[in-house]
PDB file of C-alpha atoms in Angstrom:
ATOM      1  CA  MET A   1       6.010 -56.012  22.594  1.00  0.00           C
ATOM      2  CA  ARG A   2       3.195 -53.638  21.499  1.00  0.00           C
ATOM      3  CA  ARG A   3       4.018 -51.174  18.708  1.00  0.00           C
ATOM      4  CA  LYS A   4       4.194 -47.447  19.777  1.00  0.00           C
ATOM      5  CA  THR A   5       0.726 -46.507  18.038  1.00  0.00           C
ATOM      6  CA  VAL A   6      -2.583 -45.826  19.392  1.00  0.00           C
ATOM      7  CA  ALA A   7      -4.360 -48.373  17.695  1.00  0.00           C
ATOM      8  CA  HIS A   8      -3.388 -52.111  16.199  1.00  0.00           C
ATOM      9  CA  ARG A   9      -4.767 -51.581  12.326  1.00  0.00           C
ATOM     10  CA  GLN A  10      -5.033 -47.616  12.052  1.00  0.00           C
ATOM     11  CA  GLN A  11      -3.960 -44.744  14.108  1.00  0.00           C
ATOM     12  CA  PRO A  12      -7.130 -42.801  15.027  1.00  0.00           C
ATOM     13  CA  ARG A  13      -6.771 -39.205  13.574  1.00  0.00           C
ATOM     14  CA  PRO A  14      -7.107 -36.700  16.483  1.00  0.00           C
ATOM     15  CA  PHE A  15      -9.571 -34.224  16.536  1.00  0.00           C
ATOM     16  CA  ASP A  16      -7.957 -30.469  15.628  1.00  0.00           C
ATOM     17  CA  PHE A  17      -9.728 -27.929  17.551  1.00  0.00           C
ATOM     18  CA  ALA A  18      -7.347 -25.177  16.711  1.00  0.00           C
ATOM     19  CA  GLN A  19      -9.721 -23.409  14.546  1.00  0.00           C
ATOM     20  CA  ASP A  20     -13.524 -22.691  15.584  1.00  0.00           C
ATOM     21  CA  ASP A  21     -14.585 -23.855  11.969  1.00  0.00           C
ATOM     22  CA  ALA A  22     -12.658 -26.840  11.742  1.00  0.00           C
ATOM     23  CA  ARG A  23     -14.128 -29.224  14.585  1.00  0.00           C
ATOM     24  CA  PRO A  24     -15.004 -32.579  12.660  1.00  0.00           C
ATOM     25  CA  SER A  25     -18.031 -34.405  13.449  1.00  0.00           C
ATOM     26  CA  CYS A  26     -16.694 -37.993  12.546  1.00  0.00           C
ATOM     27  CA  TYR A  27     -13.706 -40.120  13.504  1.00  0.00           C
ATOM     28  CA  PHE A  28     -12.185 -42.959  12.108  1.00  0.00           C
ATOM     29  CA  ALA A  29     -10.966 -46.007  14.381  1.00  0.00           C
ATOM     30  CA  SER A  30     -10.174 -49.066  12.635  1.00  0.00           C
ATOM     31  CA  SER A  31     -12.534 -49.996  10.023  1.00  0.00           C
ATOM     32  CA  VAL A  32     -15.548 -48.356  11.964  1.00  0.00           C
ATOM     33  CA  VAL A  33     -16.648 -44.823  11.545  1.00  0.00           C
ATOM     34  CA  ILE A  34     -18.331 -43.086  14.303  1.00  0.00           C
ATOM     35  CA  GLU A  35     -20.279 -39.790  13.359  1.00  0.00           C
ATOM     36  CA  LEU A  36     -20.915 -37.817  16.633  1.00  0.00           C
ATOM     37  CA  ASN A  37     -23.905 -35.778  17.280  1.00  0.00           C
ATOM     38  CA  LEU A  38     -22.169 -32.961  19.241  1.00  0.00           C
ATOM     39  CA  LYS A  39     -22.500 -30.041  16.751  1.00  0.00           C
ATOM     40  CA  PRO A  40     -21.192 -26.917  18.243  1.00  0.00           C
ATOM     41  CA  ARG A  41     -24.264 -24.312  18.454  1.00  0.00           C
ATOM     42  CA  ARG A  42     -23.558 -21.406  16.543  1.00  0.00           C
ATOM     43  CA  THR A  43     -25.484 -18.128  16.757  1.00  0.00           C
ATOM     44  CA  PRO A  44     -27.337 -17.332  13.803  1.00  0.00           C
ATOM     45  CA  ARG A  45     -26.603 -14.048  12.056  1.00  0.00           C
ATOM     46  CA  PHE A  46     -30.306 -13.427  11.782  1.00  0.00           C
ATOM     47  CA  ALA A  47     -33.098 -14.616  14.120  1.00  0.00           C
ATOM     48  CA  LYS A  48     -35.861 -16.292  12.443  1.00  0.00           C
ATOM     49  CA  VAL A  49     -39.157 -15.027  13.650  1.00  0.00           C
ATOM     50  CA  GLY A  50     -41.986 -17.716  14.859  1.00  0.00           C
ATOM     51  CA  MET A  51     -39.280 -20.528  14.613  1.00  0.00           C
ATOM     52  CA  PRO A  52     -38.551 -21.992  17.964  1.00  0.00           C
ATOM     53  CA  ASP A  53     -34.973 -23.372  18.567  1.00  0.00           C
ATOM     54  CA  LYS A  54     -34.589 -27.157  17.949  1.00  0.00           C
ATOM     55  CA  PRO A  55     -34.454 -28.787  21.507  1.00  0.00           C
ATOM     56  CA  GLN A  56     -31.191 -29.808  22.606  1.00  0.00           C
ATOM     57  CA  THR A  57     -29.941 -33.366  22.962  1.00  0.00           C
ATOM     58  CA  PRO A  58     -28.944 -34.558  26.444  1.00  0.00           C
ATOM     59  CA  ASP A  59     -25.265 -34.732  25.143  1.00  0.00           C
ATOM     60  CA  GLN A  60     -25.856 -31.161  23.735  1.00  0.00           C
ATOM     61  CA  LYS A  61     -27.102 -29.780  27.214  1.00  0.00           C
ATOM     62  CA  LEU A  62     -23.940 -31.325  28.642  1.00  0.00           C
ATOM     63  CA  GLN A  63     -21.775 -30.160  26.238  1.00  0.00           C
ATOM     64  CA  HIS A  64     -22.975 -26.573  26.735  1.00  0.00           C
ATOM     65  CA  GLU A  65     -23.011 -26.768  30.477  1.00  0.00           C
ATOM     66  CA  PHE A  66     -19.250 -27.904  30.590  1.00  0.00           C
ATOM     67  CA  ASN A  67     -18.138 -25.680  27.951  1.00  0.00           C
ATOM     68  CA  ARG A  68     -19.220 -22.706  30.364  1.00  0.00           C
ATOM     69  CA  TRP A  69     -17.597 -24.563  33.252  1.00  0.00           C
ATOM     70  CA  ALA A  70     -14.439 -24.684  31.118  1.00  0.00           C
ATOM     71  CA  ALA A  71     -14.883 -20.897  30.470  1.00  0.00           C
ATOM     72  CA  ASP A  72     -15.267 -20.234  34.151  1.00  0.00           C
ATOM     73  CA  GLY A  73     -11.897 -22.266  34.832  1.00  0.00           C
ATOM     74  CA  GLU A  74     -13.793 -24.874  36.859  1.00  0.00           C
ATOM     75  CA  GLY A  75     -11.061 -27.774  35.126  1.00  0.00           C
ATOM     76  CA  GLU A  76      -8.598 -26.325  37.496  1.00  0.00           C
ATOM     77  CA  LYS A  77     -11.088 -26.273  40.374  1.00  0.00           C
ATOM     78  CA  MET A  78     -11.992 -29.852  39.759  1.00  0.00           C
ATOM     79  CA  GLU A  79      -8.188 -31.030  40.162  1.00  0.00           C
ATOM     80  CA  ARG A  80      -7.776 -29.241  43.406  1.00  0.00           C
ATOM     81  CA  HIS A  81     -10.865 -30.634  44.550  1.00  0.00           C
ATOM     82  CA  HIS A  82     -10.702 -34.450  43.479  1.00  0.00           C
ATOM     83  CA  LEU A  83      -6.669 -34.590  43.622  1.00  0.00           C
ATOM     84  CA  ASP A  84      -6.595 -36.682  46.709  1.00  0.00           C
ATOM     85  CA  ILE A  85      -9.346 -39.036  45.912  1.00  0.00           C
ATOM     86  CA  THR A  86      -8.151 -39.598  42.331  1.00  0.00           C
ATOM     87  CA  GLU A  87      -4.651 -40.194  43.561  1.00  0.00           C
ATOM     88  CA  LYS A  88      -5.900 -42.954  46.067  1.00  0.00           C
ATOM     89  CA  THR A  89      -7.718 -44.455  43.190  1.00  0.00           C
ATOM     90  CA  ILE A  90      -4.790 -44.433  40.764  1.00  0.00           C
ATOM     91  CA  ARG A  91      -2.882 -46.344  43.304  1.00  0.00           C
ATOM     92  CA  LEU A  92      -5.578 -49.172  43.260  1.00  0.00           C
ATOM     93  CA  MET A  93      -5.495 -49.415  39.579  1.00  0.00           C
ATOM     94  CA  ASN A  94      -2.087 -51.167  39.375  1.00  0.00           C
ATOM     95  CA  LEU A  95      -1.189 -49.318  36.343  1.00  0.00           C
ATOM     96  CA  ARG A  96       2.087 -50.489  34.404  1.00  0.00           C
ATOM     97  CA  PRO A  97       4.205 -49.234  31.320  1.00  0.00           C
ATOM     98  CA  GLY A  98       2.886 -50.089  28.094  1.00  0.00           C
ATOM     99  CA  GLU A  99      -0.826 -50.472  28.945  1.00  0.00           C
ATOM    100  CA  ARG A 100      -3.653 -48.489  27.108  1.00  0.00           C
ATOM    101  CA  VAL A 101      -5.977 -46.508  29.457  1.00  0.00           C
ATOM    102  CA  LEU A 102      -9.331 -44.427  28.994  1.00  0.00           C
ATOM    103  CA  ASP A 103     -10.191 -41.564  31.044  1.00  0.00           C
ATOM    104  CA  LEU A 104     -13.697 -41.256  30.337  1.00  0.00           C
ATOM    105  CA  GLY A 105     -14.982 -37.875  31.146  1.00  0.00           C
ATOM    106  CA  CYS A 106     -11.308 -36.273  31.173  1.00  0.00           C
ATOM    107  CA  GLY A 107     -12.329 -32.497  31.476  1.00  0.00           C
ATOM    108  CA  SER A 108      -9.239 -30.415  31.203  1.00  0.00           C
ATOM    109  CA  GLY A 109      -7.228 -33.480  31.433  1.00  0.00           C
ATOM    110  CA  TRP A 110      -5.099 -33.312  34.722  1.00  0.00           C
ATOM    111  CA  ALA A 111      -6.101 -36.863  35.711  1.00  0.00           C
ATOM    112  CA  THR A 112      -5.263 -38.134  32.169  1.00  0.00           C
ATOM    113  CA  ARG A 113      -1.612 -36.530  32.479  1.00  0.00           C
ATOM    114  CA  LEU A 114      -1.442 -38.485  35.883  1.00  0.00           C
ATOM    115  CA  LEU A 115      -2.505 -41.740  34.146  1.00  0.00           C
ATOM    116  CA  ALA A 116       0.276 -41.037  31.202  1.00  0.00           C
ATOM    117  CA  ARG A 117       3.245 -40.422  33.539  1.00  0.00           C
ATOM    118  CA  LEU A 118       2.647 -44.170  34.935  1.00  0.00           C
ATOM    119  CA  VAL A 119       2.210 -46.033  31.576  1.00  0.00           C
ATOM    120  CA  GLY A 120       5.014 -44.535  29.558  1.00  0.00           C
ATOM    121  CA  GLU A 121       7.367 -46.862  27.691  1.00  0.00           C
ATOM    122  CA  GLY A 122       8.299 -49.622  29.349  1.00  0.00           C
ATOM    123  CA  PRO A 123       9.366 -53.769  28.644  1.00  0.00           C
ATOM    124  CA  GLU A 124       5.839 -54.092  27.690  1.00  0.00           C
ATOM    125  CA  GLY A 125       5.642 -51.097  24.815  1.00  0.00           C
ATOM    126  CA  PHE A 126       4.896 -47.808  24.906  1.00  0.00           C
ATOM    127  CA  GLY A 127       1.583 -47.096  27.166  1.00  0.00           C
ATOM    128  CA  GLN A 128      -1.198 -44.793  25.663  1.00  0.00           C
ATOM    129  CA  VAL A 129      -3.941 -42.798  27.402  1.00  0.00           C
ATOM    130  CA  VAL A 130      -7.086 -41.551  25.693  1.00  0.00           C
ATOM    131  CA  GLY A 131      -9.058 -38.921  27.119  1.00  0.00           C
ATOM    132  CA  VAL A 132     -12.657 -38.596  26.280  1.00  0.00           C
ATOM    133  CA  ASP A 133     -15.149 -35.315  26.821  1.00  0.00           C
ATOM    134  CA  VAL A 134     -18.374 -34.302  25.921  1.00  0.00           C
ATOM    135  CA  SER A 135     -16.985 -30.373  26.123  1.00  0.00           C
ATOM    136  CA  ASP A 136     -15.004 -29.428  23.393  1.00  0.00           C
ATOM    137  CA  GLU A 137     -13.858 -26.436  25.200  1.00  0.00           C
ATOM    138  CA  MET A 138     -12.596 -28.899  28.058  1.00  0.00           C
ATOM    139  CA  VAL A 139     -10.909 -30.696  25.322  1.00  0.00           C
ATOM    140  CA  ARG A 140      -9.215 -27.748  23.664  1.00  0.00           C
ATOM    141  CA  GLN A 141      -7.691 -26.703  27.422  1.00  0.00           C
ATOM    142  CA  ALA A 142      -6.848 -30.534  27.982  1.00  0.00           C
ATOM    143  CA  ARG A 143      -4.657 -30.658  24.414  1.00  0.00           C
ATOM    144  CA  ALA A 144      -3.289 -27.294  25.222  1.00  0.00           C
ATOM    145  CA  ALA A 145      -2.100 -28.361  28.654  1.00  0.00           C
ATOM    146  CA  SER A 146      -0.664 -31.650  27.720  1.00  0.00           C
ATOM    147  CA  LYS A 147       1.855 -30.437  24.798  1.00  0.00           C
ATOM    148  CA  ASP A 148       4.783 -32.085  26.327  1.00  0.00           C
ATOM    149  CA  PHE A 149       3.191 -35.469  26.469  1.00  0.00           C
ATOM    150  CA  ASP A 150       3.816 -37.953  23.582  1.00  0.00           C
ATOM    151  CA  ASN A 151       1.585 -40.779  24.964  1.00  0.00           C
ATOM    152  CA  ILE A 152      -2.027 -38.582  25.151  1.00  0.00           C
ATOM    153  CA  LEU A 153      -4.860 -38.278  22.618  1.00  0.00           C
ATOM    154  CA  TYR A 154      -7.775 -36.347  23.467  1.00  0.00           C
ATOM    155  CA  VAL A 155     -10.883 -37.029  21.507  1.00  0.00           C
ATOM    156  CA  TRP A 156     -14.290 -35.034  21.782  1.00  0.00           C
ATOM    157  CA  GLY A 157     -17.168 -37.558  21.985  1.00  0.00           C
ATOM    158  CA  SER A 158     -19.682 -38.763  24.263  1.00  0.00           C
ATOM    159  CA  ALA A 159     -20.184 -41.703  26.666  1.00  0.00           C
ATOM    160  CA  GLN A 160     -23.043 -42.884  24.763  1.00  0.00           C
ATOM    161  CA  GLN A 161     -20.886 -43.576  21.896  1.00  0.00           C
ATOM    162  CA  ILE A 162     -17.228 -43.813  22.857  1.00  0.00           C
ATOM    163  CA  PRO A 163     -15.229 -42.984  19.511  1.00  0.00           C
ATOM    164  CA  TRP A 164     -12.782 -45.877  19.619  1.00  0.00           C
ATOM    165  CA  GLU A 165     -12.453 -49.729  18.696  1.00  0.00           C
ATOM    166  CA  GLU A 166     -13.482 -52.565  20.504  1.00  0.00           C
ATOM    167  CA  ASN A 167     -11.232 -54.641  22.925  1.00  0.00           C
ATOM    168  CA  PHE A 168      -8.626 -51.910  23.193  1.00  0.00           C
ATOM    169  CA  PHE A 169      -8.495 -50.589  26.809  1.00  0.00           C
ATOM    170  CA  ASP A 170      -6.663 -52.276  29.665  1.00  0.00           C
ATOM    171  CA  LYS A 171      -7.637 -49.955  32.173  1.00  0.00           C
ATOM    172  CA  VAL A 172     -10.573 -47.087  32.401  1.00  0.00           C
ATOM    173  CA  LEU A 173     -11.035 -44.551  34.887  1.00  0.00           C
ATOM    174  CA  SER A 174     -13.854 -42.129  35.005  1.00  0.00           C
ATOM    175  CA  VAL A 175     -13.633 -39.437  37.744  1.00  0.00           C
ATOM    176  CA  GLU A 176     -16.838 -37.434  38.779  1.00  0.00           C
ATOM    177  CA  SER A 177     -18.529 -37.645  35.781  1.00  0.00           C
ATOM    178  CA  PHE A 178     -20.460 -41.187  35.381  1.00  0.00           C
ATOM    179  CA  TYR A 179     -23.754 -39.711  37.333  1.00  0.00           C
ATOM    180  CA  TYR A 180     -24.076 -36.997  34.473  1.00  0.00           C
ATOM    181  CA  TYR A 181     -24.346 -39.432  31.701  1.00  0.00           C
ATOM    182  CA  PRO A 182     -27.935 -39.377  30.603  1.00  0.00           C
ATOM    183  CA  ASP A 183     -28.090 -42.917  29.751  1.00  0.00           C
ATOM    184  CA  GLN A 184     -25.987 -45.093  32.226  1.00  0.00           C
ATOM    185  CA  ASP A 185     -26.787 -48.297  30.719  1.00  0.00           C
ATOM    186  CA  ARG A 186     -25.852 -47.268  27.122  1.00  0.00           C
ATOM    187  CA  ALA A 187     -22.359 -45.748  28.738  1.00  0.00           C
ATOM    188  CA  LEU A 188     -21.654 -49.142  30.480  1.00  0.00           C
ATOM    189  CA  MET A 189     -22.465 -51.041  27.285  1.00  0.00           C
ATOM    190  CA  GLU A 190     -19.910 -48.972  25.357  1.00  0.00           C
ATOM    191  CA  LEU A 191     -17.368 -49.163  28.144  1.00  0.00           C
ATOM    192  CA  PHE A 192     -17.577 -52.909  27.762  1.00  0.00           C
ATOM    193  CA  ARG A 193     -17.149 -52.870  24.104  1.00  0.00           C
ATOM    194  CA  VAL A 194     -13.953 -50.683  24.350  1.00  0.00           C
ATOM    195  CA  MET A 195     -12.310 -52.624  26.777  1.00  0.00           C
ATOM    196  CA  ALA A 196      -9.707 -55.483  26.628  1.00  0.00           C
ATOM    197  CA  PRO A 197     -10.771 -58.729  27.611  1.00  0.00           C
ATOM    198  CA  ARG A 198     -10.242 -58.879  31.479  1.00  0.00           C
ATOM    199  CA  GLY A 199      -9.920 -54.950  31.401  1.00  0.00           C
ATOM    200  CA  ARG A 200     -10.626 -52.965  34.634  1.00  0.00           C
ATOM    201  CA  LEU A 201     -12.856 -50.414  35.211  1.00  0.00           C
ATOM    202  CA  PHE A 202     -12.694 -47.935  37.970  1.00  0.00           C
ATOM    203  CA  ILE A 203     -15.723 -45.475  38.193  1.00  0.00           C
ATOM    204  CA  LEU A 204     -15.298 -42.473  40.963  1.00  0.00           C
ATOM    205  CA  ILE A 205     -18.310 -40.554  41.989  1.00  0.00           C
ATOM    206  CA  ASN A 206     -19.077 -38.102  44.837  1.00  0.00           C
ATOM    207  CA  LEU A 207     -22.685 -38.258  44.243  1.00  0.00           C
ATOM    208  CA  TYR A 208     -24.296 -40.972  45.437  1.00  0.00           C
ATOM    209  CA  ARG A 209     -27.370 -41.590  47.848  1.00  0.00           C
ATOM    210  CA  ASP A 210     -25.456 -43.259  50.840  1.00  0.00           C
ATOM    211  CA  ASN A 211     -23.791 -40.217  51.289  1.00  0.00           C
ATOM    212  CA  GLN A 212     -26.485 -37.822  52.345  1.00  0.00           C
ATOM    213  CA  TYR A 213     -24.369 -34.636  52.508  1.00  0.00           C
ATOM    214  CA  SER A 214     -23.777 -35.065  48.770  1.00  0.00           C
ATOM    215  CA  LEU A 215     -27.191 -34.287  48.084  1.00  0.00           C
ATOM    216  CA  GLN A 216     -27.421 -30.961  49.154  1.00  0.00           C
ATOM    217  CA  TRP A 217     -25.377 -29.474  45.801  1.00  0.00           C
ATOM    218  CA  VAL A 218     -27.735 -31.817  43.526  1.00  0.00           C
ATOM    219  CA  ASP A 219     -30.490 -29.002  43.259  1.00  0.00           C
ATOM    220  CA  LYS A 220     -27.550 -26.347  42.373  1.00  0.00           C
ATOM    221  CA  LEU A 221     -26.595 -28.505  39.400  1.00  0.00           C
ATOM    222  CA  LYS A 222     -27.998 -26.974  35.956  1.00  0.00           C
ATOM    223  CA  VAL A 223     -28.170 -30.480  33.999  1.00  0.00           C
ATOM    224  CA  PRO A 224     -30.194 -33.625  35.320  1.00  0.00           C
ATOM    225  CA  VAL A 225     -27.904 -36.088  37.202  1.00  0.00           C
ATOM    226  CA  HIS A 226     -28.474 -40.057  38.460  1.00  0.00           C
ATOM    227  CA  VAL A 227     -28.530 -40.306  42.181  1.00  0.00           C
ATOM    228  CA  ARG A 228     -28.197 -43.815  42.793  1.00  0.00           C
ATOM    229  CA  SER A 229     -27.126 -46.095  45.994  1.00  0.00           C
ATOM    230  CA  GLU A 230     -23.996 -48.269  46.220  1.00  0.00           C
ATOM    231  CA  ALA A 231     -26.169 -51.226  46.106  1.00  0.00           C
ATOM    232  CA  GLU A 232     -28.027 -50.015  42.917  1.00  0.00           C
ATOM    233  CA  TYR A 233     -24.420 -49.162  41.211  1.00  0.00           C
ATOM    234  CA  VAL A 234     -23.383 -52.737  42.004  1.00  0.00           C
ATOM    235  CA  ASP A 235     -26.317 -54.246  40.607  1.00  0.00           C
ATOM    236  CA  LEU A 236     -26.212 -51.861  37.272  1.00  0.00           C
ATOM    237  CA  LEU A 237     -22.794 -53.090  36.750  1.00  0.00           C
ATOM    238  CA  LYS A 238     -23.187 -56.881  37.128  1.00  0.00           C
ATOM    239  CA  LYS A 239     -26.402 -56.532  35.121  1.00  0.00           C
ATOM    240  CA  HIS A 240     -24.094 -55.535  32.100  1.00  0.00           C
ATOM    241  CA  ALA A 241     -21.992 -58.651  32.693  1.00  0.00           C
ATOM    242  CA  PHE A 242     -19.052 -56.996  34.499  1.00  0.00           C
ATOM    243  CA  GLU A 243     -17.440 -59.611  36.943  1.00  0.00           C
ATOM    244  CA  ASN A 244     -15.549 -59.033  40.466  1.00  0.00           C
ATOM    245  CA  VAL A 245     -17.519 -55.940  40.483  1.00  0.00           C
ATOM    246  CA  GLU A 246     -16.578 -54.284  44.395  1.00  0.00           C
ATOM    247  CA  ALA A 247     -17.601 -51.181  45.880  1.00  0.00           C
ATOM    248  CA  ARG A 248     -15.749 -48.888  48.729  1.00  0.00           C
ATOM    249  CA  ARG A 249     -15.200 -45.718  49.923  1.00  0.00           C
ATOM    250  CA  ILE A 250     -12.119 -43.188  49.228  1.00  0.00           C
ATOM    251  CA  PRO A 251     -12.212 -40.675  52.097  1.00  0.00           C
ATOM    252  CA  ASP A 252     -10.736 -37.196  51.132  1.00  0.00           C
ATOM    253  CA  ASP A 253      -8.270 -36.204  53.418  1.00  0.00           C
ATOM    254  CA  THR A 254      -7.372 -32.903  52.662  1.00  0.00           C
ATOM    255  CA  PRO A 255      -8.060 -30.264  55.219  1.00  0.00           C
ATOM    256  CA  THR A 256     -10.880 -28.020  55.348  1.00  0.00           C
ATOM    257  CA  PRO A 257      -9.557 -24.666  56.484  1.00  0.00           C
ATOM    258  CA  ASP A 258     -12.149 -22.523  59.313  1.00  0.00           C
ATOM    259  CA  GLY A 259     -12.497 -19.615  56.983  1.00  0.00           C
ATOM    260  CA  TYR A 260     -13.285 -21.694  53.706  1.00  0.00           C
ATOM    261  CA  LYS A 261     -16.458 -20.351  51.750  1.00  0.00           C
ATOM    262  CA  THR A 262     -18.720 -23.159  50.530  1.00  0.00           C
ATOM    263  CA  LYS A 263     -21.542 -22.690  48.113  1.00  0.00           C
ATOM    264  CA  SER A 264     -22.152 -26.382  47.858  1.00  0.00           C
ATOM    265  CA  PHE A 265     -22.787 -27.520  51.483  1.00  0.00           C
ATOM    266  CA  ASN A 266     -24.959 -26.015  54.215  1.00  0.00           C
ATOM    267  CA  SER A 267     -22.098 -25.547  56.471  1.00  0.00           C
ATOM    268  CA  LEU A 268     -18.295 -26.509  56.829  1.00  0.00           C
ATOM    269  CA  GLU A 269     -19.199 -29.056  59.034  1.00  0.00           C
ATOM    270  CA  ASP A 270     -21.198 -30.634  56.480  1.00  0.00           C
ATOM    271  CA  LEU A 271     -18.535 -30.221  54.072  1.00  0.00           C
ATOM    272  CA  ARG A 272     -16.239 -31.961  56.520  1.00  0.00           C
ATOM    273  CA  ALA A 273     -18.414 -34.840  57.157  1.00  0.00           C
ATOM    274  CA  PHE A 274     -18.988 -35.424  53.301  1.00  0.00           C
ATOM    275  CA  LYS A 275     -15.332 -35.713  52.763  1.00  0.00           C
ATOM    276  CA  ARG A 276     -14.848 -38.030  55.728  1.00  0.00           C
ATOM    277  CA  MET A 277     -17.507 -40.503  54.445  1.00  0.00           C
ATOM    278  CA  GLY A 278     -15.696 -40.202  50.871  1.00  0.00           C
ATOM    279  CA  ALA A 279     -16.541 -40.693  47.411  1.00  0.00           C
ATOM    280  CA  LEU A 280     -17.643 -44.116  45.913  1.00  0.00           C
ATOM    281  CA  LEU A 281     -15.322 -46.017  43.862  1.00  0.00           C
ATOM    282  CA  LEU A 282     -16.803 -48.793  41.847  1.00  0.00           C
ATOM    283  CA  MET A 283     -14.362 -51.430  40.553  1.00  0.00           C
ATOM    284  CA  ALA A 284     -15.298 -54.538  37.696  1.00  0.00           C
ATOM    285  CA  THR A 285     -13.685 -56.326  35.347  1.00  0.00           C
ATOM    286  CA  LYS A 286     -14.554 -57.316  31.847  1.00  0.00           C
ATOM    287  CA  PRO A 287     -14.838 -61.151  31.367  1.00  0.00           C
ATOM    288  CA  ASP A 288     -12.085 -63.047  29.309  1.00  0.00           C
ATOM    289  CA  LEU A 289     -13.838 -62.407  25.846  1.00  0.00           C
ATOM    290  CA  ARG A 290     -13.686 -60.158  22.764  1.00  0.00           C
ATOM    291  CA  THR A 291     -16.611 -57.911  21.703  1.00  0.00           C
ATOM    292  CA  PRO A 292     -17.122 -58.507  18.017  1.00  0.00           C
ATOM    293  CA  ALA A 293     -17.102 -55.258  16.208  1.00  0.00           C
ATOM    294  CA  PRO A 294     -20.820 -53.894  14.972  1.00  0.00           C
ATOM    295  CA  GLY A 295     -19.988 -53.835  11.319  1.00  0.00           C
ATOM    296  CA  TYR A 296     -22.015 -50.801  10.872  1.00  0.00           C
ATOM    297  CA  THR A 297     -21.809 -47.196  11.258  1.00  0.00           C
ATOM    298  CA  ILE A 298     -22.455 -45.923  14.563  1.00  0.00           C
ATOM    299  CA  TYR A 299     -24.467 -42.646  14.742  1.00  0.00           C
TER     300      TYR A 299
END
């Protein structure tokens, strides 16, 4: 029977984004202190002539872009556009009450809430879902929309250094975010670290080389993305010691009205073909082994 806590040894302190000036840059998980380099960019009161701005890190670029998405209401749009394929994926996850689940790249938290309803209190304990996103504004929105849930915690952080302890999550879901991660190798190393032995990984992405229609909107994005084939993604997961690696297509069965206006595709027929071809779902298992704690501060 698991205790009704988020962590075994010390419950991590949730970030409090209630005040703009109270956004912490460090987080305590177990005995490891994880410091994040995602400082919010603030406009200086006086510009320094001849002093160029310090270049943004890849994570800061993502943070800036997805904060803009949050302000434009893109979180709600993502739910409408991806609900069908996400619900089909969640059914494949075989979630059970008491499990601990990570939603990596959670955005406004709509998928996190779907997961939380399925892993609530049961014979195996009280299930917990943790949502992690690089956008502090998305995390703010997710927390505001999830006040009725006792088993959700949202954390502002990066896939490059997931702010959580080792060997914790039974299941991991990542919806439409993995191709944005600047260093996918590092992200998979981090996922391997935080997953429990025999934990299951589910990565759902609409952008991959085999679906040629998805390539139509790459140039419209304002941040770099990875475009790999299904075979390349399978090899990448195997390279990082994941087992039972499998890929399958998840078609989107929602109808596209004749009057629908698309900005991402060349035509409605291309959009419909894109949905019929489906998203790419990558599934894998962590071996039955425990990842040792690093024993040092992760920056």
